[in-house]
Amino acid sequence: MDSIDLAKKQKMIARLEAFTLMDDDFMTRFFEDNKECTQFVIQTILDNKEIEVIEEVAQKVVKSLEGRSVKLDVFARDSKGKPYDIEIQRADKGAGAKRARHNAALMDADETVPGMDPEKLPESYVIFITEHDIFKKGLPVYHINRIVEECGTLFDDKMHIIYVNGKYRGDDPIGNLMHDFNCSKASDMKNKLLAERARYLKENDKGVQYMCRIMEDFAKEERKEEREETRIETAAQLLEQGKMSEKEIADFFKFSEEQMKAVKEKVSVLA
């Protein structure tokens, strides 16, 4: 290994050592193919030890009816068929009410098949673990469910949105879980199950090699996305300034319909 490769690896390892479960890139790899850890988190947040996770997918792609897609950080399904979406959000704006509504709607669409009776839609959970207490009430967990306003009764549509306060440090299961989510060292974690997984990814040779490969892939994808964003911004400026028509831009940049839609959306921002 030459000095450049060694320096790159050392930089990656230093970054890996600083990761916590509040970093969504690390969090998704942490729970990837790990039903046991995923089950523990869901059981703790919902205060229900009876939940049995039978399916877990990190970075699951869910498409809308228009063909646009979103990646769920961690998707899980329990033995009763209930789907769960667990999202890590460090920025408050990424955990807004409409984002929660959007994710819940996509999950419903993903569960639906042609001709399906809507009454067969499963109970579902969208769980945001936020770095800050976005509701500023000091509570460990916030449960959002619809109600009938005039009579104050629950509108039992079986869709649940839950926010977990990442700042909470009470002496209880949620407090301990949020403590562990903010630990960069496995030795500082309170739960042995989570600590063992963190130790493997950060200290075991195979785990570290795996994470370094993943981080290199992330870096390549980020560079690709940055180049794509630059192309779209350039095209939007040309279109907004009237220097090229939509057809000329599509032909010159070899843009798809989806990319052209992004260009026109960017023009509306520039205008």
PDB file of C-alpha atoms in Angstrom:
ATOM      1  CA  MET A   1       0.000   0.000   0.000  1.00  0.00           C
ATOM      2  CA  ASP A   2       1.526   3.331  -1.052  1.00  0.00           C
ATOM      3  CA  SER A   3       1.502   6.449   1.123  1.00  0.00           C
ATOM      4  CA  ILE A   4      -1.559   7.909  -0.604  1.00  0.00           C
ATOM      5  CA  ASP A   5      -3.620   4.766  -0.024  1.00  0.00           C
ATOM      6  CA  LEU A   6      -2.408   4.587   3.572  1.00  0.00           C
ATOM      7  CA  ALA A   7      -3.320   8.234   4.206  1.00  0.00           C
ATOM      8  CA  LYS A   8      -6.771   7.676   2.708  1.00  0.00           C
ATOM      9  CA  LYS A   9      -7.340   4.604   4.858  1.00  0.00           C
ATOM     10  CA  GLN A  10      -6.189   6.386   8.013  1.00  0.00           C
ATOM     11  CA  LYS A  11      -8.585   9.245   7.245  1.00  0.00           C
ATOM     12  CA  MET A  12     -11.444   6.783   6.760  1.00  0.00           C
ATOM     13  CA  ILE A  13     -10.645   4.978  10.019  1.00  0.00           C
ATOM     14  CA  ALA A  14     -10.548   8.279  11.907  1.00  0.00           C
ATOM     15  CA  ARG A  15     -13.939   9.173  10.462  1.00  0.00           C
ATOM     16  CA  LEU A  16     -15.273   5.708  11.294  1.00  0.00           C
ATOM     17  CA  GLU A  17     -14.111   6.023  14.903  1.00  0.00           C
ATOM     18  CA  ALA A  18     -16.040   9.300  15.245  1.00  0.00           C
ATOM     19  CA  PHE A  19     -19.292   7.887  13.877  1.00  0.00           C
ATOM     20  CA  THR A  20     -22.300   7.435  16.143  1.00  0.00           C
ATOM     21  CA  LEU A  21     -25.706   5.953  15.379  1.00  0.00           C
ATOM     22  CA  MET A  22     -26.915   9.522  14.835  1.00  0.00           C
ATOM     23  CA  ASP A  23     -24.928   9.485  11.560  1.00  0.00           C
ATOM     24  CA  ASP A  24     -27.390   7.961   9.115  1.00  0.00           C
ATOM     25  CA  ASP A  25     -24.690   6.443   6.875  1.00  0.00           C
ATOM     26  CA  PHE A  26     -23.247   4.511   9.821  1.00  0.00           C
ATOM     27  CA  MET A  27     -26.674   3.787  11.271  1.00  0.00           C
ATOM     28  CA  THR A  28     -27.930   2.103   8.096  1.00  0.00           C
ATOM     29  CA  ARG A  29     -24.823  -0.124   7.894  1.00  0.00           C
ATOM     30  CA  PHE A  30     -25.137  -0.862  11.604  1.00  0.00           C
ATOM     31  CA  PHE A  31     -28.659  -2.250  11.229  1.00  0.00           C
ATOM     32  CA  GLU A  32     -28.150  -3.781   7.791  1.00  0.00           C
ATOM     33  CA  ASP A  33     -28.991  -7.517   7.861  1.00  0.00           C
ATOM     34  CA  ASN A  34     -29.317  -7.318  11.628  1.00  0.00           C
ATOM     35  CA  LYS A  35     -32.851  -8.183  12.713  1.00  0.00           C
ATOM     36  CA  GLU A  36     -31.834  -8.564  16.353  1.00  0.00           C
ATOM     37  CA  CYS A  37     -30.565  -4.990  16.797  1.00  0.00           C
ATOM     38  CA  THR A  38     -33.450  -3.579  14.759  1.00  0.00           C
ATOM     39  CA  GLN A  39     -35.928  -5.531  16.863  1.00  0.00           C
ATOM     40  CA  PHE A  40     -34.351  -4.261  20.080  1.00  0.00           C
ATOM     41  CA  VAL A  41     -34.677  -0.621  18.956  1.00  0.00           C
ATOM     42  CA  ILE A  42     -38.314  -1.010  17.884  1.00  0.00           C
ATOM     43  CA  GLN A  43     -39.226  -2.898  21.068  1.00  0.00           C
ATOM     44  CA  THR A  44     -37.611  -0.177  23.183  1.00  0.00           C
ATOM     45  CA  ILE A  45     -39.249   2.761  21.393  1.00  0.00           C
ATOM     46  CA  LEU A  46     -42.699   1.139  21.364  1.00  0.00           C
ATOM     47  CA  ASP A  47     -42.245  -0.341  24.861  1.00  0.00           C
ATOM     48  CA  ASN A  48     -43.349  -3.727  23.566  1.00  0.00           C
ATOM     49  CA  LYS A  49     -41.136  -6.775  24.036  1.00  0.00           C
ATOM     50  CA  GLU A  50     -43.560  -8.948  22.038  1.00  0.00           C
ATOM     51  CA  ILE A  51     -42.588  -7.432  18.677  1.00  0.00           C
ATOM     52  CA  GLU A  52     -40.702  -9.924  16.503  1.00  0.00           C
ATOM     53  CA  VAL A  53     -38.888  -8.519  13.462  1.00  0.00           C
ATOM     54  CA  ILE A  54     -38.865 -10.967  10.547  1.00  0.00           C
ATOM     55  CA  GLU A  55     -37.614  -8.636   7.792  1.00  0.00           C
ATOM     56  CA  GLU A  56     -35.089  -5.804   7.793  1.00  0.00           C
ATOM     57  CA  VAL A  57     -33.788  -3.752   4.868  1.00  0.00           C
ATOM     58  CA  ALA A  58     -31.354  -0.842   5.063  1.00  0.00           C
ATOM     59  CA  GLN A  59     -31.810   1.944   2.523  1.00  0.00           C
ATOM     60  CA  LYS A  60     -34.972   0.417   1.055  1.00  0.00           C
ATOM     61  CA  VAL A  61     -36.074   2.241  -2.090  1.00  0.00           C
ATOM     62  CA  VAL A  62     -39.809   3.000  -2.187  1.00  0.00           C
ATOM     63  CA  LYS A  63     -41.324   4.568  -5.301  1.00  0.00           C
ATOM     64  CA  SER A  64     -44.271   6.930  -5.528  1.00  0.00           C
ATOM     65  CA  LEU A  65     -47.044   6.642  -8.110  1.00  0.00           C
ATOM     66  CA  GLU A  66     -45.214   9.281 -10.191  1.00  0.00           C
ATOM     67  CA  GLY A  67     -42.091   7.127 -10.289  1.00  0.00           C
ATOM     68  CA  ARG A  68     -40.006   9.267  -7.943  1.00  0.00           C
ATOM     69  CA  SER A  69     -38.332   7.302  -5.192  1.00  0.00           C
ATOM     70  CA  VAL A  70     -37.193   7.775  -1.625  1.00  0.00           C
ATOM     71  CA  LYS A  71     -34.791   5.704   0.459  1.00  0.00           C
ATOM     72  CA  LEU A  72     -35.950   4.635   3.895  1.00  0.00           C
ATOM     73  CA  ASP A  73     -33.006   4.503   6.318  1.00  0.00           C
ATOM     74  CA  VAL A  74     -34.121   1.242   7.928  1.00  0.00           C
ATOM     75  CA  PHE A  75     -37.246  -0.653   6.923  1.00  0.00           C
ATOM     76  CA  ALA A  76     -38.533  -3.528   9.022  1.00  0.00           C
ATOM     77  CA  ARG A  77     -41.555  -5.798   9.178  1.00  0.00           C
ATOM     78  CA  ASP A  78     -42.760  -7.744  12.189  1.00  0.00           C
ATOM     79  CA  SER A  79     -44.359 -11.169  12.465  1.00  0.00           C
ATOM     80  CA  LYS A  80     -47.834  -9.609  12.243  1.00  0.00           C
ATOM     81  CA  GLY A  81     -47.054  -7.909   8.939  1.00  0.00           C
ATOM     82  CA  LYS A  82     -46.674  -4.385  10.338  1.00  0.00           C
ATOM     83  CA  PRO A  83     -44.086  -2.258   8.471  1.00  0.00           C
ATOM     84  CA  TYR A  84     -41.717   0.147  10.229  1.00  0.00           C
ATOM     85  CA  ASP A  85     -39.600   2.983   8.860  1.00  0.00           C
ATOM     86  CA  ILE A  86     -36.805   4.211  11.149  1.00  0.00           C
ATOM     87  CA  GLU A  87     -35.219   7.520  10.130  1.00  0.00           C
ATOM     88  CA  ILE A  88     -32.267   9.369  11.637  1.00  0.00           C
ATOM     89  CA  GLN A  89     -32.547  13.152  11.353  1.00  0.00           C
ATOM     90  CA  ARG A  90     -29.853  15.526  12.538  1.00  0.00           C
ATOM     91  CA  ALA A  91     -31.437  18.555  10.847  1.00  0.00           C
ATOM     92  CA  ASP A  92     -34.835  19.582  12.234  1.00  0.00           C
ATOM     93  CA  LYS A  93     -36.150  20.507   8.783  1.00  0.00           C
ATOM     94  CA  GLY A  94     -35.668  16.923   7.609  1.00  0.00           C
ATOM     95  CA  ALA A  95     -38.104  15.644  10.228  1.00  0.00           C
ATOM     96  CA  GLY A  96     -41.022  17.946   9.509  1.00  0.00           C
ATOM     97  CA  ALA A  97     -44.675  16.943   9.546  1.00  0.00           C
ATOM     98  CA  LYS A  98     -44.920  16.764   5.767  1.00  0.00           C
ATOM     99  CA  ARG A  99     -41.828  14.562   5.540  1.00  0.00           C
ATOM    100  CA  ALA A 100     -43.476  12.167   7.982  1.00  0.00           C
ATOM    101  CA  ARG A 101     -46.707  12.291   5.991  1.00  0.00           C
ATOM    102  CA  HIS A 102     -44.754  11.656   2.770  1.00  0.00           C
ATOM    103  CA  ASN A 103     -42.937   8.608   4.149  1.00  0.00           C
ATOM    104  CA  ALA A 104     -46.144   7.185   5.594  1.00  0.00           C
ATOM    105  CA  ALA A 105     -47.930   7.639   2.255  1.00  0.00           C
ATOM    106  CA  LEU A 106     -45.134   5.911   0.340  1.00  0.00           C
ATOM    107  CA  MET A 107     -45.165   3.026   2.785  1.00  0.00           C
ATOM    108  CA  ASP A 108     -48.915   2.632   2.244  1.00  0.00           C
ATOM    109  CA  ALA A 109     -48.438   2.733  -1.530  1.00  0.00           C
ATOM    110  CA  ASP A 110     -45.716   0.103  -1.263  1.00  0.00           C
ATOM    111  CA  GLU A 111     -48.115  -2.187   0.614  1.00  0.00           C
ATOM    112  CA  THR A 112     -50.901  -1.770  -1.935  1.00  0.00           C
ATOM    113  CA  VAL A 113     -51.569  -4.092  -4.860  1.00  0.00           C
ATOM    114  CA  PRO A 114     -54.169  -3.594  -7.639  1.00  0.00           C
ATOM    115  CA  GLY A 115     -57.676  -4.408  -6.467  1.00  0.00           C
ATOM    116  CA  MET A 116     -56.650  -4.567  -2.829  1.00  0.00           C
ATOM    117  CA  ASP A 117     -59.284  -3.761  -0.201  1.00  0.00           C
ATOM    118  CA  PRO A 118     -58.004  -0.654   1.678  1.00  0.00           C
ATOM    119  CA  GLU A 119     -59.214  -2.252   4.918  1.00  0.00           C
ATOM    120  CA  LYS A 120     -56.377  -4.752   4.514  1.00  0.00           C
ATOM    121  CA  LEU A 121     -53.703  -2.067   4.798  1.00  0.00           C
ATOM    122  CA  PRO A 122     -51.475  -3.045   7.742  1.00  0.00           C
ATOM    123  CA  GLU A 123     -50.839  -0.929  10.801  1.00  0.00           C
ATOM    124  CA  SER A 124     -47.671   1.078  10.106  1.00  0.00           C
ATOM    125  CA  TYR A 125     -45.059   3.084  11.981  1.00  0.00           C
ATOM    126  CA  VAL A 126     -42.803   5.924  10.843  1.00  0.00           C
ATOM    127  CA  ILE A 127     -40.190   6.576  13.522  1.00  0.00           C
ATOM    128  CA  PHE A 128     -37.929   9.640  13.495  1.00  0.00           C
ATOM    129  CA  ILE A 129     -34.957   9.673  15.847  1.00  0.00           C
ATOM    130  CA  THR A 130     -33.966  13.342  15.927  1.00  0.00           C
ATOM    131  CA  GLU A 131     -30.738  14.891  17.167  1.00  0.00           C
ATOM    132  CA  HIS A 132     -32.667  17.737  18.821  1.00  0.00           C
ATOM    133  CA  ASP A 133     -35.879  17.880  20.807  1.00  0.00           C
ATOM    134  CA  ILE A 134     -37.864  19.376  17.929  1.00  0.00           C
ATOM    135  CA  PHE A 135     -41.029  19.776  20.035  1.00  0.00           C
ATOM    136  CA  LYS A 136     -39.030  21.359  22.900  1.00  0.00           C
ATOM    137  CA  LYS A 137     -41.073  19.742  25.680  1.00  0.00           C
ATOM    138  CA  GLY A 138     -38.320  17.605  27.171  1.00  0.00           C
ATOM    139  CA  LEU A 139     -40.211  14.359  26.609  1.00  0.00           C
ATOM    140  CA  PRO A 140     -38.465  11.164  25.495  1.00  0.00           C
ATOM    141  CA  VAL A 141     -41.026  10.221  22.831  1.00  0.00           C
ATOM    142  CA  TYR A 142     -43.802  12.022  20.953  1.00  0.00           C
ATOM    143  CA  HIS A 143     -46.637   9.964  19.448  1.00  0.00           C
ATOM    144  CA  ILE A 144     -48.616  11.462  16.569  1.00  0.00           C
ATOM    145  CA  ASN A 145     -52.009   9.922  15.839  1.00  0.00           C
ATOM    146  CA  ARG A 146     -55.070  11.416  14.145  1.00  0.00           C
ATOM    147  CA  ILE A 147     -58.123  12.309  16.220  1.00  0.00           C
ATOM    148  CA  VAL A 148     -61.692  13.375  15.463  1.00  0.00           C
ATOM    149  CA  GLU A 149     -61.506  17.002  16.636  1.00  0.00           C
ATOM    150  CA  GLU A 150     -65.179  17.458  17.524  1.00  0.00           C
ATOM    151  CA  CYS A 151     -65.282  14.552  19.952  1.00  0.00           C
ATOM    152  CA  GLY A 152     -61.617  13.986  20.793  1.00  0.00           C
ATOM    153  CA  THR A 153     -61.727  10.300  19.877  1.00  0.00           C
ATOM    154  CA  LEU A 154     -58.994   8.442  18.034  1.00  0.00           C
ATOM    155  CA  PHE A 155     -59.367   8.218  14.256  1.00  0.00           C
ATOM    156  CA  ASP A 156     -58.123   4.660  14.150  1.00  0.00           C
ATOM    157  CA  ASP A 157     -56.470   4.532  10.722  1.00  0.00           C
ATOM    158  CA  LYS A 158     -53.599   2.451  12.153  1.00  0.00           C
ATOM    159  CA  MET A 159     -50.926   4.888  10.912  1.00  0.00           C
ATOM    160  CA  HIS A 160     -48.502   5.987  13.628  1.00  0.00           C
ATOM    161  CA  ILE A 161     -45.781   8.646  13.493  1.00  0.00           C
ATOM    162  CA  ILE A 162     -43.321   8.687  16.371  1.00  0.00           C
ATOM    163  CA  TYR A 163     -40.543  11.157  17.192  1.00  0.00           C
ATOM    164  CA  VAL A 164     -37.791  10.094  19.582  1.00  0.00           C
ATOM    165  CA  ASN A 165     -35.905  12.908  21.303  1.00  0.00           C
ATOM    166  CA  GLY A 166     -32.202  12.251  20.707  1.00  0.00           C
ATOM    167  CA  LYS A 167     -31.277  14.684  23.495  1.00  0.00           C
ATOM    168  CA  TYR A 168     -33.179  12.750  26.138  1.00  0.00           C
ATOM    169  CA  ARG A 169     -30.989  11.103  28.804  1.00  0.00           C
ATOM    170  CA  GLY A 170     -33.445   9.880  31.433  1.00  0.00           C
ATOM    171  CA  ASP A 171     -32.679   6.832  33.573  1.00  0.00           C
ATOM    172  CA  ASP A 172     -35.016   4.607  31.585  1.00  0.00           C
ATOM    173  CA  PRO A 173     -34.914   2.435  28.411  1.00  0.00           C
ATOM    174  CA  ILE A 174     -35.338   5.383  26.007  1.00  0.00           C
ATOM    175  CA  GLY A 175     -32.715   7.421  27.854  1.00  0.00           C
ATOM    176  CA  ASN A 176     -30.273   4.509  27.704  1.00  0.00           C
ATOM    177  CA  LEU A 177     -31.021   3.951  24.016  1.00  0.00           C
ATOM    178  CA  MET A 178     -30.409   7.592  23.138  1.00  0.00           C
ATOM    179  CA  HIS A 179     -27.209   7.496  25.182  1.00  0.00           C
ATOM    180  CA  ASP A 180     -26.006   4.584  23.062  1.00  0.00           C
ATOM    181  CA  PHE A 181     -27.092   6.264  19.823  1.00  0.00           C
ATOM    182  CA  ASN A 182     -24.763   9.147  20.694  1.00  0.00           C
ATOM    183  CA  CYS A 183     -21.737   7.031  21.664  1.00  0.00           C
ATOM    184  CA  SER A 184     -18.758   6.867  19.315  1.00  0.00           C
ATOM    185  CA  LYS A 185     -17.085   4.108  21.365  1.00  0.00           C
ATOM    186  CA  ALA A 186     -18.545   0.648  21.842  1.00  0.00           C
ATOM    187  CA  SER A 187     -17.058   0.523  25.347  1.00  0.00           C
ATOM    188  CA  ASP A 188     -19.265   3.464  26.366  1.00  0.00           C
ATOM    189  CA  MET A 189     -22.527   1.828  25.280  1.00  0.00           C
ATOM    190  CA  LYS A 190     -24.899   0.480  27.906  1.00  0.00           C
ATOM    191  CA  ASN A 191     -26.599  -2.191  25.821  1.00  0.00           C
ATOM    192  CA  LYS A 192     -24.389  -5.221  25.103  1.00  0.00           C
ATOM    193  CA  LEU A 193     -26.191  -6.089  21.865  1.00  0.00           C
ATOM    194  CA  LEU A 194     -25.590  -2.657  20.333  1.00  0.00           C
ATOM    195  CA  ALA A 195     -22.073  -2.492  21.752  1.00  0.00           C
ATOM    196  CA  GLU A 196     -21.098  -5.805  20.135  1.00  0.00           C
ATOM    197  CA  ARG A 197     -22.297  -4.619  16.734  1.00  0.00           C
ATOM    198  CA  ALA A 198     -20.468  -1.285  17.076  1.00  0.00           C
ATOM    199  CA  ARG A 199     -17.322  -3.075  18.210  1.00  0.00           C
ATOM    200  CA  TYR A 200     -17.407  -5.337  15.137  1.00  0.00           C
ATOM    201  CA  LEU A 201     -17.785  -2.443  12.682  1.00  0.00           C
ATOM    202  CA  LYS A 202     -15.218  -0.217  14.379  1.00  0.00           C
ATOM    203  CA  GLU A 203     -12.637  -2.582  15.888  1.00  0.00           C
ATOM    204  CA  ASN A 204     -12.802  -5.959  14.120  1.00  0.00           C
ATOM    205  CA  ASP A 205     -10.531  -6.157  11.040  1.00  0.00           C
ATOM    206  CA  LYS A 206     -13.283  -7.555   8.805  1.00  0.00           C
ATOM    207  CA  GLY A 207     -15.796  -5.026  10.060  1.00  0.00           C
ATOM    208  CA  VAL A 208     -13.400  -2.112   9.551  1.00  0.00           C
ATOM    209  CA  GLN A 209     -12.529  -3.299   6.027  1.00  0.00           C
ATOM    210  CA  TYR A 210     -16.235  -3.554   5.212  1.00  0.00           C
ATOM    211  CA  MET A 211     -16.942  -0.046   6.510  1.00  0.00           C
ATOM    212  CA  CYS A 212     -13.968   1.397   4.618  1.00  0.00           C
ATOM    213  CA  ARG A 213     -15.299  -0.095   1.372  1.00  0.00           C
ATOM    214  CA  ILE A 214     -18.742   1.313   2.120  1.00  0.00           C
ATOM    215  CA  MET A 215     -17.297   4.750   2.883  1.00  0.00           C
ATOM    216  CA  GLU A 216     -15.329   4.711  -0.378  1.00  0.00           C
ATOM    217  CA  ASP A 217     -18.534   3.836  -2.239  1.00  0.00           C
ATOM    218  CA  PHE A 218     -20.307   6.693  -0.439  1.00  0.00           C
ATOM    219  CA  ALA A 219     -17.553   9.101  -1.492  1.00  0.00           C
ATOM    220  CA  LYS A 220     -17.844   8.000  -5.139  1.00  0.00           C
ATOM    221  CA  GLU A 221     -21.634   8.359  -5.036  1.00  0.00           C
ATOM    222  CA  GLU A 222     -21.342  11.812  -3.456  1.00  0.00           C
ATOM    223  CA  ARG A 223     -18.951  12.913  -6.214  1.00  0.00           C
ATOM    224  CA  LYS A 224     -21.348  11.540  -8.829  1.00  0.00           C
ATOM    225  CA  GLU A 225     -24.291  13.377  -7.242  1.00  0.00           C
ATOM    226  CA  GLU A 226     -22.261  16.597  -7.049  1.00  0.00           C
ATOM    227  CA  ARG A 227     -21.422  16.353 -10.770  1.00  0.00           C
ATOM    228  CA  GLU A 228     -25.083  15.703 -11.597  1.00  0.00           C
ATOM    229  CA  GLU A 229     -26.183  18.678  -9.495  1.00  0.00           C
ATOM    230  CA  THR A 230     -23.643  20.897 -11.280  1.00  0.00           C
ATOM    231  CA  ARG A 231     -24.945  19.787 -14.689  1.00  0.00           C
ATOM    232  CA  ILE A 232     -28.538  20.485 -13.668  1.00  0.00           C
ATOM    233  CA  GLU A 233     -27.649  23.930 -12.282  1.00  0.00           C
ATOM    234  CA  THR A 234     -25.757  24.821 -15.475  1.00  0.00           C
ATOM    235  CA  ALA A 235     -28.662  23.678 -17.643  1.00  0.00           C
ATOM    236  CA  ALA A 236     -31.128  25.627 -15.494  1.00  0.00           C
ATOM    237  CA  GLN A 237     -29.088  28.807 -15.905  1.00  0.00           C
ATOM    238  CA  LEU A 238     -28.952  28.347 -19.700  1.00  0.00           C
ATOM    239  CA  LEU A 239     -32.698  27.776 -19.827  1.00  0.00           C
ATOM    240  CA  GLU A 240     -33.499  30.678 -17.492  1.00  0.00           C
ATOM    241  CA  GLN A 241     -31.280  33.030 -19.523  1.00  0.00           C
ATOM    242  CA  GLY A 242     -32.911  31.899 -22.784  1.00  0.00           C
ATOM    243  CA  LYS A 243     -29.609  30.716 -24.266  1.00  0.00           C
ATOM    244  CA  MET A 244     -30.940  27.220 -24.998  1.00  0.00           C
ATOM    245  CA  SER A 245     -34.403  25.713 -25.411  1.00  0.00           C
ATOM    246  CA  GLU A 246     -35.648  22.750 -23.389  1.00  0.00           C
ATOM    247  CA  LYS A 247     -35.109  20.445 -26.381  1.00  0.00           C
ATOM    248  CA  GLU A 248     -31.601  21.762 -26.987  1.00  0.00           C
ATOM    249  CA  ILE A 249     -30.721  21.252 -23.323  1.00  0.00           C
ATOM    250  CA  ALA A 250     -32.177  17.722 -23.288  1.00  0.00           C
ATOM    251  CA  ASP A 251     -30.224  16.819 -26.435  1.00  0.00           C
ATOM    252  CA  PHE A 252     -26.963  18.482 -25.376  1.00  0.00           C
ATOM    253  CA  PHE A 253     -26.874  17.109 -21.811  1.00  0.00           C
ATOM    254  CA  LYS A 254     -28.619  13.836 -22.772  1.00  0.00           C
ATOM    255  CA  PHE A 255     -31.110  14.415 -19.954  1.00  0.00           C
ATOM    256  CA  SER A 256     -34.007  12.104 -19.187  1.00  0.00           C
ATOM    257  CA  GLU A 257     -37.533  13.399 -18.525  1.00  0.00           C
ATOM    258  CA  GLU A 258     -36.831  13.181 -14.796  1.00  0.00           C
ATOM    259  CA  GLN A 259     -33.634  15.213 -15.147  1.00  0.00           C
ATOM    260  CA  MET A 260     -35.428  17.823 -17.267  1.00  0.00           C
ATOM    261  CA  LYS A 261     -38.081  18.066 -14.564  1.00  0.00           C
ATOM    262  CA  ALA A 262     -35.300  18.806 -12.062  1.00  0.00           C
ATOM    263  CA  VAL A 263     -33.911  21.480 -14.413  1.00  0.00           C
ATOM    264  CA  LYS A 264     -37.307  23.210 -14.685  1.00  0.00           C
ATOM    265  CA  GLU A 265     -37.771  23.045 -10.910  1.00  0.00           C
ATOM    266  CA  LYS A 266     -34.369  24.690 -10.517  1.00  0.00           C
ATOM    267  CA  VAL A 267     -35.392  27.425 -13.000  1.00  0.00           C
ATOM    268  CA  SER A 268     -38.460  28.220 -10.892  1.00  0.00           C
ATOM    269  CA  VAL A 269     -36.140  28.730  -7.915  1.00  0.00           C
ATOM    270  CA  LEU A 270     -33.795  30.957  -9.901  1.00  0.00           C
ATOM    271  CA  ALA A 271     -36.648  33.049 -11.329  1.00  0.00           C
TER     272      ALA A 271
END
